[in-house]
Amino acid sequence: MKAVYIHIPFCKSICSYCDFCKVFYYPKWSHQYLLKLQEEIEDLYDGETVKSIYIGGGTPSVLSIKELEFLMDIIRIFKRSENCEFTFECNLDDIHEEMLHILKQAGVTRLSIGIQSFQKENLKILGRNHSFMEAKEKMALIRSCGFMNVNVDLIYAVPGENIKMVKDDLKLLLKLQPDHISTYSLMIEPNTLLWVNGVHPIAEELDEEMYETICKMLEKKGFIHYEISNFAKEGKKSIHNLTYWNNEEYYGFGLSAAGYIEQIRYTNTKSLTRYLQGNFKGTEEILSKQDIMDNELMLGFRKTKGVNIQEFEEKYNVKLEDAYPIKPLLKNGDLKQKGEYIFINPDKLYVMNEILLKMI
Ligand SMILES: C[S@@+](CC[C@H](N)C(=O)[O-])C[C@H]1O[C@@H](n2cnc3c(N)ncnc32)[C@H](O)[C@@H]1O
Ligand code: SF4
């Protein structure tokens, strides 16, 4: 079964660090956008059952009630599996009762909230503004509306941040009792406001120390560290995101959305003008068997559980150790093996990319 990603590119304000495909929210554009999105979905979707739907952005929650209802109508086209995970990304200040009811009625099972930080200094640099009290109230409202699976995003390694601030952020985040936490080290991407202003990343050693602090603290609090940046309570791993890391197929609909169908990886246009004209396609790449195997490892090793040797062999008709230099990496401790799984040494997760480079 495939997964479905839908991109809503509108935001009320633009954050200083954000490199995602987004534009200011103008009702004139958003209405036209939804009409085109419907056209794209109806053209491409072939009626099969899907196991997850993820509406991300941008900020999907910025849509008006009418637009939200229309979006949920569009999505009704998808035949959903019995346990279909349906995630909707929200910003704190957009969350209100009427919106939550519409989402609940439409079958949304999981909310993902961009909190990022509670530290005043961090929020100022990131260009965001909310308080812990606001988050607490919104979380209570979310729970009272019956949402039992909530993810929160955290950004760390903000210039000026220290370990105490990371710990304080985590303590507050944990008070919200989320089911899932995604943590990201701040990337200063070209053409973002931070980059234009010449802001530099923090020292790598401090970044690593912060990452280790987060991993330790969350594991102590009963979260399963199942992917390099993701932590979940028992039974709350993201079905949708696991589709990516398992190198499985998914549709991508909307501006800039990426998809992977029948050995083709595609990315839609990033131009809103072109999208609104109905020119949805951007780039497309037909993958060779070697590309697909490389992806299987690059994505699979993001999971702490790693890659299943047996499944790899059955899928590609080649032994993992014949296709890649697995043995020397097991010998030098970069990789570990437990039963049928080979995984990155947990002590070396932070340098995962270097290990992958040696392998691929
Ligand atoms: C699609 S984005 C934003 C979703 C939502 N609009 C919001 O602002 O919370 C998903 C997540 O990626 C992370 N992110 C975005 N840009 C980042 C950057 N430059 N460095 C690190 N994390 C980033 C943030 O944690 C963000 O919540
Ligand atoms: S971080 Fe979220 S709200 Fe901020 S600009 Fe990016 S998508 Fe929009």
mmCIF file of C-alpha atoms and ligand atoms in Angstrom, residues 7-23 57-59 89 91 114 116 126-128 155, ligand 2:
data_model
loop_
_atom_site.group_PDB
_atom_site.id
_atom_site.type_symbol
_atom_site.label_atom_id
_atom_site.label_comp_id
_atom_site.label_asym_id
_atom_site.label_seq_id
_atom_site.Cartn_x
_atom_site.Cartn_y
_atom_site.Cartn_z
ATOM 1 C CA HIS A 7 1.662 19.952 0.442
ATOM 2 C CA ILE A 8 -0.125 23.140 1.505
ATOM 3 C CA PRO A 9 2.429 25.895 0.893
ATOM 4 C CA PHE A 10 0.784 28.830 2.693
ATOM 5 C CA CYS A 11 2.079 30.530 5.861
ATOM 6 C CA LYS A 12 0.957 33.549 7.890
ATOM 7 C CA SER A 13 4.535 34.650 8.426
ATOM 8 C CA ILE A 14 7.865 33.388 7.182
ATOM 9 C CA CYS A 15 10.317 32.035 9.766
ATOM 10 C CA SER A 16 13.959 33.072 9.586
ATOM 11 C CA TYR A 17 15.300 29.525 9.120
ATOM 12 C CA CYS A 18 12.733 28.020 6.796
ATOM 13 C CA ASP A 19 13.831 26.534 3.491
ATOM 14 C CA PHE A 20 10.580 24.712 2.785
ATOM 15 C CA CYS A 21 8.458 25.602 -0.231
ATOM 16 C CA LYS A 22 6.089 28.251 1.106
ATOM 17 C CA VAL A 23 4.445 31.572 0.229
ATOM 18 C CA GLY A 57 3.511 22.506 4.566
ATOM 19 C CA GLY A 58 3.934 25.318 4.740
ATOM 20 C CA THR A 59 1.159 25.560 7.249
ATOM 21 C CA GLU A 89 0.475 19.735 10.472
ATOM 22 C CA ASN A 91 0.932 25.846 14.000
ATOM 23 C CA GLY A 114 5.694 22.940 15.197
ATOM 24 C CA GLN A 116 10.473 24.405 17.957
ATOM 25 C CA LEU A 126 13.781 31.661 14.758
ATOM 26 C CA GLY A 127 11.180 34.370 14.125
ATOM 27 C CA ARG A 128 8.452 32.646 16.129
ATOM 28 C CA ILE A 155 14.674 22.713 16.989
HETATM 29 S S1 SF4 B 2 8.696 26.950 9.516
HETATM 30 FE FE1 SF4 B 2 6.559 26.517 9.118
HETATM 31 S S2 SF4 B 2 5.470 28.469 9.513
HETATM 32 FE FE2 SF4 B 2 7.616 28.947 9.363
HETATM 33 S S3 SF4 B 2 7.858 29.557 7.229
HETATM 34 FE FE3 SF4 B 2 8.396 27.379 7.365
HETATM 35 S S4 SF4 B 2 6.571 26.297 6.899
HETATM 36 FE FE4 SF4 B 2 5.971 28.420 7.340
#
